[in-house]
mmCIF file of C-alpha atoms in Angstrom:
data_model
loop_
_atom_site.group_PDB
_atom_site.id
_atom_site.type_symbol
_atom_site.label_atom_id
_atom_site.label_comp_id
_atom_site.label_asym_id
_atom_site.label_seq_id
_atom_site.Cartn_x
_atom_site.Cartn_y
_atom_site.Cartn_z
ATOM 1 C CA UNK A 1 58.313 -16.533 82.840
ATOM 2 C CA UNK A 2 57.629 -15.415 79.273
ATOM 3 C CA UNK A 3 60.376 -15.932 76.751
ATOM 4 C CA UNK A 4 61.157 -12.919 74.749
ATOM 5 C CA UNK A 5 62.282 -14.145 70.792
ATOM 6 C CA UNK A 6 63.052 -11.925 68.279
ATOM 7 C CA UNK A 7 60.807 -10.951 65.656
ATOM 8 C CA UNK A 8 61.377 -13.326 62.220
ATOM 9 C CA UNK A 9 62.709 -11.628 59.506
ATOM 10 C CA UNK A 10 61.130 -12.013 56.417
ATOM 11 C CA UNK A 11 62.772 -14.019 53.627
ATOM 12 C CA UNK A 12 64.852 -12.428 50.690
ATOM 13 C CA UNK A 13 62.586 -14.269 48.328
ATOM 14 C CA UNK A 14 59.491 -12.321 50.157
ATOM 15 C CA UNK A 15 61.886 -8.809 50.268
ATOM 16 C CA UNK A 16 62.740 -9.308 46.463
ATOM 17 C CA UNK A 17 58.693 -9.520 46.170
ATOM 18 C CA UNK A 18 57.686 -6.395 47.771
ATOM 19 C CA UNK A 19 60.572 -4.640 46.406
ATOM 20 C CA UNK A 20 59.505 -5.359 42.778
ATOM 21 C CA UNK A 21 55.599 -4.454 43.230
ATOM 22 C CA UNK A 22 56.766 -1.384 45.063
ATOM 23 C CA UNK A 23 58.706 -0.166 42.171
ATOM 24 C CA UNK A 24 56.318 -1.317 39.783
ATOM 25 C CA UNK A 25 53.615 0.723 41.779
ATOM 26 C CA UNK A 26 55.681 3.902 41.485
ATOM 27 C CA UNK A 27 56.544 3.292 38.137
ATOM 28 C CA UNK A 28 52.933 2.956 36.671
ATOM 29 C CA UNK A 29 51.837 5.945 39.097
ATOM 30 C CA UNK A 30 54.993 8.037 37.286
ATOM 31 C CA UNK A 31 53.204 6.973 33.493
ATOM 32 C CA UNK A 32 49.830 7.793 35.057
ATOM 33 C CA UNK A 33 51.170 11.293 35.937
ATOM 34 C CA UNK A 34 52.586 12.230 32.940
ATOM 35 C CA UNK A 35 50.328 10.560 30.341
ATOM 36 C CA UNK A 36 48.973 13.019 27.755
ATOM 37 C CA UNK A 37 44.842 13.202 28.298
ATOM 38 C CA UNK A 38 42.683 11.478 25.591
ATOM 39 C CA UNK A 39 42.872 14.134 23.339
ATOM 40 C CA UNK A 40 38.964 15.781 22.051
ATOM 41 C CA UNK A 41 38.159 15.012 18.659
ATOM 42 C CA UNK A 42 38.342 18.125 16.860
ATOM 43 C CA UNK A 43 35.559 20.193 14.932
ATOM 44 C CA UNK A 44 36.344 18.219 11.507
ATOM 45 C CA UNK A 45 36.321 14.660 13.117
ATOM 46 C CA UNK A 46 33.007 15.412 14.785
ATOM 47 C CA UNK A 47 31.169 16.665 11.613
ATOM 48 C CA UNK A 48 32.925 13.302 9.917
ATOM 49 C CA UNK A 49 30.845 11.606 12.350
ATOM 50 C CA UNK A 50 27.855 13.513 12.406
ATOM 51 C CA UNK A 51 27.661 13.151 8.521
ATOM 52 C CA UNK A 52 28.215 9.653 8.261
ATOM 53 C CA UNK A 53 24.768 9.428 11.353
ATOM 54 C CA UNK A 54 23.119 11.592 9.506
ATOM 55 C CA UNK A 55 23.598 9.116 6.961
ATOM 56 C CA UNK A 56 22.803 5.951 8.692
ATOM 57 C CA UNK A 57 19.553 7.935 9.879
ATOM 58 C CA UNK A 58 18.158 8.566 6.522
ATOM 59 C CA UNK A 59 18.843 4.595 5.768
ATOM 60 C CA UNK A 60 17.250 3.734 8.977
ATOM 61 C CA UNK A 61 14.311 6.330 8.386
ATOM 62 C CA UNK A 62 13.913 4.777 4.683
ATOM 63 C CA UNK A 63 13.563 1.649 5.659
ATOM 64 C CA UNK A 64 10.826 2.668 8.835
ATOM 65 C CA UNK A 65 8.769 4.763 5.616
ATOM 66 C CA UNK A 66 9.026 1.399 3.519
ATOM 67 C CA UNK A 67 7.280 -0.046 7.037
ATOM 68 C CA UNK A 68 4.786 2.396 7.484
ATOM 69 C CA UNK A 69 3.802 2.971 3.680
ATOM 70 C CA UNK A 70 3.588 -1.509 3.860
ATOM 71 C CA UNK A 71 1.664 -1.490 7.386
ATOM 72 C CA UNK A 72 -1.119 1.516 5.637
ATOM 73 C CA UNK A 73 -1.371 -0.858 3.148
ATOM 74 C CA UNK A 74 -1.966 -3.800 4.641
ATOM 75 C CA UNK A 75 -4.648 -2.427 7.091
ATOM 76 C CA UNK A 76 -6.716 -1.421 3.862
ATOM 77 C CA UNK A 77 -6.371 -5.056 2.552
ATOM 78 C CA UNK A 78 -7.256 -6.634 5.883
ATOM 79 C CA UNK A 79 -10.311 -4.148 6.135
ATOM 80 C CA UNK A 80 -11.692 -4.960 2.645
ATOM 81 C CA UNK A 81 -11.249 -8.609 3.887
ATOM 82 C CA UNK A 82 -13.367 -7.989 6.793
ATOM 83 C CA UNK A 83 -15.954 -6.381 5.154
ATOM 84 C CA UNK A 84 -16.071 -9.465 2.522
ATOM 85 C CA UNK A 85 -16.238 -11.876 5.381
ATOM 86 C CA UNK A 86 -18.958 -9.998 6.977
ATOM 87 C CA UNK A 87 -20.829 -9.807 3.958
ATOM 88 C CA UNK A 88 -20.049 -13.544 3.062
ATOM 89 C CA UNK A 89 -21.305 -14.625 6.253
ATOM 90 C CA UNK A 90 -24.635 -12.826 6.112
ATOM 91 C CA UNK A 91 -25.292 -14.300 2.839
ATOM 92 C CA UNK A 92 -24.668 -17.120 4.081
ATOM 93 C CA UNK A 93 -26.863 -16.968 6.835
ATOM 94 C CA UNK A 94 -29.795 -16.036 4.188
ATOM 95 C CA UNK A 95 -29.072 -19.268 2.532
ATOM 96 C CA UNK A 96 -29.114 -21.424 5.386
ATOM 97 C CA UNK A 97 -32.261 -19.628 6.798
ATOM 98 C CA UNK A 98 -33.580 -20.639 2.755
ATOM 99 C CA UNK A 99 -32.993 -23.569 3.543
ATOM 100 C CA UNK A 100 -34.427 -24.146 7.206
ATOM 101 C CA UNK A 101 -37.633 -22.228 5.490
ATOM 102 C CA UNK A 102 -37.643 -24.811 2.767
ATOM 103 C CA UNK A 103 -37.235 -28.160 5.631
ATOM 104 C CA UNK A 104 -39.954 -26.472 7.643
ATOM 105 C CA UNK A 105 -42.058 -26.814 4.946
ATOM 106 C CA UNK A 106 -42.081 -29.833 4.012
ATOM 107 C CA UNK A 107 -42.061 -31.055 7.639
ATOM 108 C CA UNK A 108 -45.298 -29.414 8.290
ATOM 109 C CA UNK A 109 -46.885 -31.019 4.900
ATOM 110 C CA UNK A 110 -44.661 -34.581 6.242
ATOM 111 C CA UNK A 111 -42.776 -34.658 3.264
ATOM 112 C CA UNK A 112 -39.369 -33.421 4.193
ATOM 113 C CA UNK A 113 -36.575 -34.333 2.524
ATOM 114 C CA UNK A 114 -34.289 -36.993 4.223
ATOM 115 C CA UNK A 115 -31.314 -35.532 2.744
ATOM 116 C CA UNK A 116 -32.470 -31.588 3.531
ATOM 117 C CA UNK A 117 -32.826 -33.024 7.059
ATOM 118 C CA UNK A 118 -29.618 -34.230 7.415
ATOM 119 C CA UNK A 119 -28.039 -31.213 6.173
ATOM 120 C CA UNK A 120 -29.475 -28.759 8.749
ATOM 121 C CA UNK A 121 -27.609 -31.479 11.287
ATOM 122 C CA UNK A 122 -24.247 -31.310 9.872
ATOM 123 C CA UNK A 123 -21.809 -30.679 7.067
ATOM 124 C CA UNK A 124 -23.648 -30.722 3.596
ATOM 125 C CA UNK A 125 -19.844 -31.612 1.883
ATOM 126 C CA UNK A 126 -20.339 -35.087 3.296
ATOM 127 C CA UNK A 127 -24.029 -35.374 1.261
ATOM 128 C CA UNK A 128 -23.292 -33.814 -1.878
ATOM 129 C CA UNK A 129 -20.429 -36.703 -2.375
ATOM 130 C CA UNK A 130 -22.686 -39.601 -2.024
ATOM 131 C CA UNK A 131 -25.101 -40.165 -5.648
ATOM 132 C CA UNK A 132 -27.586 -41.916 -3.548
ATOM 133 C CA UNK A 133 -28.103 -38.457 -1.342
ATOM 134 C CA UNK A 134 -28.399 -36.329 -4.802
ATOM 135 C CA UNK A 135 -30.517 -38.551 -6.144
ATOM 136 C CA UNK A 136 -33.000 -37.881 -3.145
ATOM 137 C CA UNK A 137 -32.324 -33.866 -4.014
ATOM 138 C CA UNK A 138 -34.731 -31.496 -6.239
ATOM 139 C CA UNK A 139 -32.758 -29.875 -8.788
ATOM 140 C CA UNK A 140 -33.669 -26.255 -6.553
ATOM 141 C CA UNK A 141 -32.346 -27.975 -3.240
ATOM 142 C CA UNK A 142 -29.119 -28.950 -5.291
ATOM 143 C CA UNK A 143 -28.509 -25.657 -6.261
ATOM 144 C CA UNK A 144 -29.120 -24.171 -3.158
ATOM 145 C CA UNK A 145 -26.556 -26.578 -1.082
ATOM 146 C CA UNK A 146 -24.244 -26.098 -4.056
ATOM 147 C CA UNK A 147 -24.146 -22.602 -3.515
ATOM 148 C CA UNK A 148 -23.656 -22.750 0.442
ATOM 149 C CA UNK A 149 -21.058 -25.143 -0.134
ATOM 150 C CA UNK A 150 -19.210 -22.705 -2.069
ATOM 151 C CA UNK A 151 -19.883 -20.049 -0.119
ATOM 152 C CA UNK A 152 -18.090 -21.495 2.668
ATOM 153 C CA UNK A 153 -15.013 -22.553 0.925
ATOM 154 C CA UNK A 154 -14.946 -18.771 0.015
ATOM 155 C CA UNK A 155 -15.611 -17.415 3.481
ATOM 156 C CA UNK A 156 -12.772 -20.355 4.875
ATOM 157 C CA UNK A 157 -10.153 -18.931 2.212
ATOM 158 C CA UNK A 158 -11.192 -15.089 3.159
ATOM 159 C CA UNK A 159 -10.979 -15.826 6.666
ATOM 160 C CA UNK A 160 -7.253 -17.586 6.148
ATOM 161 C CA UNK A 161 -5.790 -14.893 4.283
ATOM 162 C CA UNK A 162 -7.263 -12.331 7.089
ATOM 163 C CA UNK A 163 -5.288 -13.868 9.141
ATOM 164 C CA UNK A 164 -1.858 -14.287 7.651
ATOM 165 C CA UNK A 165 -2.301 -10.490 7.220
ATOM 166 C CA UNK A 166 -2.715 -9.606 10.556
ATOM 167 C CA UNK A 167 0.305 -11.948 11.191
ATOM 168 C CA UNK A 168 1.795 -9.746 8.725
ATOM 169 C CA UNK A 169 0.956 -6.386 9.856
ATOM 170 C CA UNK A 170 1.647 -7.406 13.707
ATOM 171 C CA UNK A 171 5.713 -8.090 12.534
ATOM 172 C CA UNK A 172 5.509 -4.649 10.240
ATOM 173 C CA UNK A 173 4.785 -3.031 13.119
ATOM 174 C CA UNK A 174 7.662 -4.255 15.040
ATOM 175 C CA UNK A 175 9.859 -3.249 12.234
ATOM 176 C CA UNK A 176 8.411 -0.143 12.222
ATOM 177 C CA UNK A 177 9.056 0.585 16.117
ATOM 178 C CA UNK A 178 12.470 -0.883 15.817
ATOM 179 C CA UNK A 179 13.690 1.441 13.310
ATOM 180 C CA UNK A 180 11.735 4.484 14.676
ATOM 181 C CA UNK A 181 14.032 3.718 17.550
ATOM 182 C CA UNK A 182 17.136 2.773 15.932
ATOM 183 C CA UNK A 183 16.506 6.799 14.070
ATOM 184 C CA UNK A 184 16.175 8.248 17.617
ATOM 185 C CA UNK A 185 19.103 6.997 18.599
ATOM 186 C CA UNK A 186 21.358 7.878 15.597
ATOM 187 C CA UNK A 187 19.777 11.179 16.059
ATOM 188 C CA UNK A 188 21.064 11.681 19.627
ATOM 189 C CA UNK A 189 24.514 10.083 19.229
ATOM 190 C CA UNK A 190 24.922 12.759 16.533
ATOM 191 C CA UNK A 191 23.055 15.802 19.003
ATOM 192 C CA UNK A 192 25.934 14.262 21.772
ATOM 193 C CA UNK A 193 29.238 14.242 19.566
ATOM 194 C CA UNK A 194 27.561 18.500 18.352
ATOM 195 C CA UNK A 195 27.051 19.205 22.505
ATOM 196 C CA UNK A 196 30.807 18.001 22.381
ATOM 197 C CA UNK A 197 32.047 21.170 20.663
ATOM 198 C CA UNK A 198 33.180 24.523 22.414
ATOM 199 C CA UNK A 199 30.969 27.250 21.150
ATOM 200 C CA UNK A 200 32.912 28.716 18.579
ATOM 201 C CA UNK A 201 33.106 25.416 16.730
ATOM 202 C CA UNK A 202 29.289 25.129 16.796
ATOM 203 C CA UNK A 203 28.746 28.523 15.747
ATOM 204 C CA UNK A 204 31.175 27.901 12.671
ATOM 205 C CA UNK A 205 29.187 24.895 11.694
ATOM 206 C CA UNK A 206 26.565 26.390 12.067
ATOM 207 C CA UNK A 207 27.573 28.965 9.583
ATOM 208 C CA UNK A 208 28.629 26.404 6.994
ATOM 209 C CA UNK A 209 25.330 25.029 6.605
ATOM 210 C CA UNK A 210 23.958 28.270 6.676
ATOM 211 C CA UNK A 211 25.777 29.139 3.567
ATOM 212 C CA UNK A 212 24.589 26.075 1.842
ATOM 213 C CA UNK A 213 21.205 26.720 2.936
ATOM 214 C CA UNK A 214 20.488 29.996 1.281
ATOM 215 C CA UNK A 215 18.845 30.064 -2.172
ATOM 216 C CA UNK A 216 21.024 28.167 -4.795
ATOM 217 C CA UNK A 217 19.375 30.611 -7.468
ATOM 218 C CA UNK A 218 21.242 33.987 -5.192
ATOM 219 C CA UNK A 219 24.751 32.234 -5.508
ATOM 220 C CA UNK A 220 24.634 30.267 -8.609
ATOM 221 C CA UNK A 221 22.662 30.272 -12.196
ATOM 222 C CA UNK A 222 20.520 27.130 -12.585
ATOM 223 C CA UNK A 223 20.877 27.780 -16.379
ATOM 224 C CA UNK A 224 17.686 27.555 -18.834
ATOM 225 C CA UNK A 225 18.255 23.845 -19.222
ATOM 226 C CA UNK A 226 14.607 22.275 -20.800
ATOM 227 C CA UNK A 227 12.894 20.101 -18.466
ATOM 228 C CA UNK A 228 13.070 15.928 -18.358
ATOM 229 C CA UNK A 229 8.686 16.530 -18.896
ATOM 230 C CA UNK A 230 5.870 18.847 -18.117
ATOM 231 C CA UNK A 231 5.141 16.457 -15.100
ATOM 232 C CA UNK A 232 8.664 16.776 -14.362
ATOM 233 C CA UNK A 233 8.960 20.405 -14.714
ATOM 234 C CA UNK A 234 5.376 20.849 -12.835
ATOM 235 C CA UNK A 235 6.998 18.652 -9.736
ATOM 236 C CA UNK A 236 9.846 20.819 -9.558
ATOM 237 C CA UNK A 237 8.003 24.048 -9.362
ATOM 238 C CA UNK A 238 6.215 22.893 -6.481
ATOM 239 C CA UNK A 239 9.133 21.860 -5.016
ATOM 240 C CA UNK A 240 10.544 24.864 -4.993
ATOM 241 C CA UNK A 241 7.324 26.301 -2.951
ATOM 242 C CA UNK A 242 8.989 24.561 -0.379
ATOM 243 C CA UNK A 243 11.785 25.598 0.138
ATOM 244 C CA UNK A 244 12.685 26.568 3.873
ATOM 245 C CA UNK A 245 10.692 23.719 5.546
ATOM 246 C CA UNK A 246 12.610 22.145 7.884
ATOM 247 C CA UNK A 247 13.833 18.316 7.484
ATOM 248 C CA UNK A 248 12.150 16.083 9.719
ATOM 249 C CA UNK A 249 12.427 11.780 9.262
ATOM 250 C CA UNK A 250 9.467 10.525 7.923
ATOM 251 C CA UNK A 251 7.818 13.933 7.352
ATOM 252 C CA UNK A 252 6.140 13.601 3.532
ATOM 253 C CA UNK A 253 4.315 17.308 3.815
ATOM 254 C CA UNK A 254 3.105 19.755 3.850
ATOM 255 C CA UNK A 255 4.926 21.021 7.200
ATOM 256 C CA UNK A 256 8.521 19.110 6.950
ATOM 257 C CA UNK A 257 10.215 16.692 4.491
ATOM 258 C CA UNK A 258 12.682 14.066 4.994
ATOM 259 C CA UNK A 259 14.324 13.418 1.344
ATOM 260 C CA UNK A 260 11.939 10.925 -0.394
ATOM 261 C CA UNK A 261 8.899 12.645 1.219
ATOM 262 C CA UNK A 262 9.747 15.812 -0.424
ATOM 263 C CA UNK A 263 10.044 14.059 -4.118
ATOM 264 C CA UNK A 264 6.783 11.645 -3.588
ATOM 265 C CA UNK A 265 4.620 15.330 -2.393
ATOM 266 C CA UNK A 266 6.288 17.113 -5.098
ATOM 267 C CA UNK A 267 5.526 14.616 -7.894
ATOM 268 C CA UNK A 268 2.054 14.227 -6.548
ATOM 269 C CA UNK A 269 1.164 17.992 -7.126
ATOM 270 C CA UNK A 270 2.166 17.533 -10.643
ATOM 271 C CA UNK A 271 -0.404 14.500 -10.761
ATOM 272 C CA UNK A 272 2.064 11.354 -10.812
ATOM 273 C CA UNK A 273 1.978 8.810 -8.126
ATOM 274 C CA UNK A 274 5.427 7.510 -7.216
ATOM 275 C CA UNK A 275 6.221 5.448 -3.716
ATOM 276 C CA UNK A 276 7.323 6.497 -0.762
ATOM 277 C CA UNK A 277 11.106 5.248 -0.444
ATOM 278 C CA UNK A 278 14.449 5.948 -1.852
ATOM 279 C CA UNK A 279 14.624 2.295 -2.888
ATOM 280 C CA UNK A 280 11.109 2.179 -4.415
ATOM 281 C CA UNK A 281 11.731 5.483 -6.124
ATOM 282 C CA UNK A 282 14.487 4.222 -7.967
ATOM 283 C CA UNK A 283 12.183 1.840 -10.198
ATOM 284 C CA UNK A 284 9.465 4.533 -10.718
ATOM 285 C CA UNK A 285 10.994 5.552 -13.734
ATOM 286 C CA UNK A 286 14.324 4.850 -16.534
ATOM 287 C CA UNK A 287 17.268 5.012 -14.934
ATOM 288 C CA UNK A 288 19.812 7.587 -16.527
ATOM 289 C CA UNK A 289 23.769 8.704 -16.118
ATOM 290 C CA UNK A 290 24.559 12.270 -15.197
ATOM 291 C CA UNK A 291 24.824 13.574 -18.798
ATOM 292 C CA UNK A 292 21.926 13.140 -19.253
ATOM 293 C CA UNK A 293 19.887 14.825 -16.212
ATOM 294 C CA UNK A 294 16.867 17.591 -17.115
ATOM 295 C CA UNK A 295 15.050 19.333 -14.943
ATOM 296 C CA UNK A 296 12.855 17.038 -12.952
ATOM 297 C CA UNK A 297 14.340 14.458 -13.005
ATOM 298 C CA UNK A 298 14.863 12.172 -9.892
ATOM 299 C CA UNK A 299 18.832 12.284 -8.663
ATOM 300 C CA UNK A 300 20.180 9.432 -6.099
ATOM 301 C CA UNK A 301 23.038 9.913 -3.771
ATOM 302 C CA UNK A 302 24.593 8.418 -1.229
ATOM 303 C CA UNK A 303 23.895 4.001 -1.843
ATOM 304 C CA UNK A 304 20.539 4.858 -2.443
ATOM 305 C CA UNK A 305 20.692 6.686 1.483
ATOM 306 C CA UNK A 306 19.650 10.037 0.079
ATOM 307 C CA UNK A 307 17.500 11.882 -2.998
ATOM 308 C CA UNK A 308 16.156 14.647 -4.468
ATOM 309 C CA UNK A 309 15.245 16.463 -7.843
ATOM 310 C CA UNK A 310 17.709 17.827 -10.536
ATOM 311 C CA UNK A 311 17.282 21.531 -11.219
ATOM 312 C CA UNK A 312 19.833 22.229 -13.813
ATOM 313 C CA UNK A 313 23.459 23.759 -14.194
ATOM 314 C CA UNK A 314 24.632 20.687 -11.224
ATOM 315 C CA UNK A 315 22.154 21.443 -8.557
ATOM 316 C CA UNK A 316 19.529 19.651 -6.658
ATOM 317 C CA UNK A 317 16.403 20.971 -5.393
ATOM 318 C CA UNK A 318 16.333 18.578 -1.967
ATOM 319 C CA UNK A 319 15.785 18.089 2.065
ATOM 320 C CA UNK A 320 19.347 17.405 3.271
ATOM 321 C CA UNK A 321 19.392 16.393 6.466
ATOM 322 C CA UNK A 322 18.169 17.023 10.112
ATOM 323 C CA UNK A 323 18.255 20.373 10.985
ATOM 324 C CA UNK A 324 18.542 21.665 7.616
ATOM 325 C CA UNK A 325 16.116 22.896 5.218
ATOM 326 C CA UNK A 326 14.654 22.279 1.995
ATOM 327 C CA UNK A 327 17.163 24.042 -0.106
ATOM 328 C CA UNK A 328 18.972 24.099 -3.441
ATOM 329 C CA UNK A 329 22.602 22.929 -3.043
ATOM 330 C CA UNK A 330 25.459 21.988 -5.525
ATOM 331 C CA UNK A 331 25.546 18.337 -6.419
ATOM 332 C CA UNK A 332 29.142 18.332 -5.484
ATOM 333 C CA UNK A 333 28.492 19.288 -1.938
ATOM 334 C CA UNK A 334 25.621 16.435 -1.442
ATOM 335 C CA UNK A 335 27.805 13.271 -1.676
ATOM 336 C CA UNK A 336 27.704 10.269 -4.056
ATOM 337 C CA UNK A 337 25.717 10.679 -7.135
ATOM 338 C CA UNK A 338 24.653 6.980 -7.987
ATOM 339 C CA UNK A 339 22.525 8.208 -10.844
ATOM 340 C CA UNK A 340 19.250 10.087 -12.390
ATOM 341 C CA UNK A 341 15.740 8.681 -13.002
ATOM 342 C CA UNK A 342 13.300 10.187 -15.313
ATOM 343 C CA UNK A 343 10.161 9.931 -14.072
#
C-alpha cells in the first residue's frame, strides 16, 4: 500500500529568496517602464559632430596627399634607378666581352695572360690586390679591370638603394590605403549622424551653408587691399576661376579641390611650385601674423587641418569642406586662424 506524505514546504530562508527577486523583478520592470528614452541629439549637437569629422577628415586626407605626393616620388627615383642599372649592366657586359675579346686573342697567338685568364674564372677584386698579379698586367688590361671593378661597386650600390626604395614605396602605399580608408570612414560616420536628422533640420543646414556658399564679393566688400606679390595676386585670380567646384579629398584640379589642392593648382597657374600638403605648405614661404595678411597670401586654420588664400577685408578665398564649394567665406566663420604665409 502506498503511503501518502505531504508535500515539503519550502524553507523561510528559500521563501525570503523568492520573495526578494520577485520584488526586485517588478521593481526594475516598473524603472524600465517609466524610464525617459535616450533622448536624439539635436540639430546643433549633430553639426558639432559633423564639424569636428569634417575636421579629422581633412587631417586624415592631408596626411594620405603627403603619401601619395611621397609614393609619385619615389616611383620616379626607383625608375631612374632602373634605367641606371640597366644601363650599368650593359656597359658592363661590353667590358667583360673587351675583355673575353682581348683573352681570345692571345690564346689563339698562345700568349694569354695568366692573370686575364684567371679573371674570366672569377672575381677580378681578388687579383687586383695581389702586386705579383699586376705585375703580370699590361698597363691597357689594368685599366680595363680597373674600370669593371668599379663598375660593379656602382651597379652593387645602385642595385641596394633600388631596393630600400621599393621597401619604401611598398610601406607608403600601405599608409596611403590606410588613410584613404580611415577618410571613408570619417566621411560616413558624418553622412550617418546628417541621415539622423528629421527633414526640416537637414533642410535648415542645408540653408546655412548655402548662405556661406554664395559669392563673398555679393555680401561683403573685399576692400582694394594691394596684393602680398604679382605671383600672389596672379594665384588668387585663378583661384577665383574656381569658384563653385565642389570639395572632394585629395582632388588638386581642375574638376574638385580639397583645401591644399586648391592653393598648390592656384599657385601653379601663377608659375610657383609649392607642395602638396597643409604641413608642407606652411614652410613654402615667411610665416606672418594676421596684421599683416595681403592678398595672396597663404592663411592656416584649424592646427594646420585646413587652408586657403587671403583675399582682403577678413576673407578667404578656399574649399571648405565636403559637400561644399570653393567659395569666399569670412575668416571668422572658418575656425582657428594659426597664421599667414607669404609665398
Amino acid at each position: 500500500m502506498a503511503s501518502h506524505r505531504r508535500p515539503k514546504q519550502p524553507s523561510r530562508t528559500r521563501v525570503t529568496v523568492l520573495t526578494t527577486a520577485a520584488a526586485a523583478a517588478v521593481a526594475l520592470s516598473s524603472q524600465a517602464a517609466n524610464a525617459a528614452p535616450s533622448e536624439k541629439p539635436g540639430k546643433a549637437e549633430v553639426k558639432a559632430k559633423v564639424d569636428k569629422l569634417y575636421e579629422e577628415v581633412e587631417l586624415a586626407t592631408d596626411k594620405a596627399n603627403g603619401a601619395e605626393e611621397k609614393q609619385e616620388k619615389l616611383e620616379k627615383e626607383i625608375d631612374t634607378l632602373q634605367d641606371q642599372v640597366a644601363r650599368g649592366q650593359d656597359d658592363l657586359n661590353s667590358m667583360r666581352d673587351s675583355l673575353g675579346l682581348m683573352a681570345s686573342s692571345q690564346y689563339r697567338t698562345g700568349a694569354i695572360d695568366p692573370s686575364v685568364q684567371l679573371f674570366l674564372s672569377s672575381d677580378p677584386d681578388d687579383f687586383l690586390d695581389k702586386a705579383s698579379t699586376m705585375d703580370q698586367l699590361s698597363a691597357q688590361q689594368v685599366e680595363s679591370l680597373k674600370k669593371v671593378q668599379e663598375k660593379q661597386r656602382v651597379l652593387a650600390q645602385q642595385r641596394e638603394e633600388a631596393a630600400g626604395k621599393l621597401k619604401e614605396l611598398s610601406d607608403t602605399r600601405k599608409t596611403l590605403g590606410k588613410k584613404k580608408k580611415e577618410v571613408q570612414t570619417k566621411l560616413a560616420d558624418a553622412q550617418k549622424l546628417l541621415n539622423s536628422l528629421t527633414a526640416k533640420e537637414k533642410a535648415s543646414i542645408a540653408a546655412a551653408d548655402q548662405r556661406a556658399s554664395r559669392s563673398a564679393g555679393d555680401r561683403m566688400e573685399l576692400g582694394n587691399e594691394a596684393p602680398a606679390s604679382e605671383r600672389g595676386a596672379a594665384a588668387l585670380s585663378a583661384a577665383r576661376t574656381q569658384m563653385g567646384k565642389p570639395y572632394v579629398s585629395g582632388g588638386s584640379g581642375p574638376n574638385s579641390y580639397d583645401c591644399s589642392g586648391l592653393t598648390q593648382w592656384a599657385y601653379s597657374q601663377a608659375g610657383v611650385s609649392i607642395t602638396r600638403t597643409t604641413y608642407t605648405q606652411q614652410n613654402d614661404g615667411v610665416k606672418i601674423g594676421r596684421d599683416a595678411l595681403k592678398p595672396g597670401d597663404l592663411v592656416f586654420f584649424n592646427s594646420l587641418a585646413h587652408v586657403g588664400l587671403y583675399a582682403g577685408n577678413g576673407v578667404v578665398l578656399h574649399a571648405p569642406k565636403p559637400g561644399a564649394v570653393v567659395r569666399l567665406e569670412s575668416m571668422s566663420t572658418i575656425g582657428s586662424f594659426q597664421f599667414g604665409v607669404r609665398v
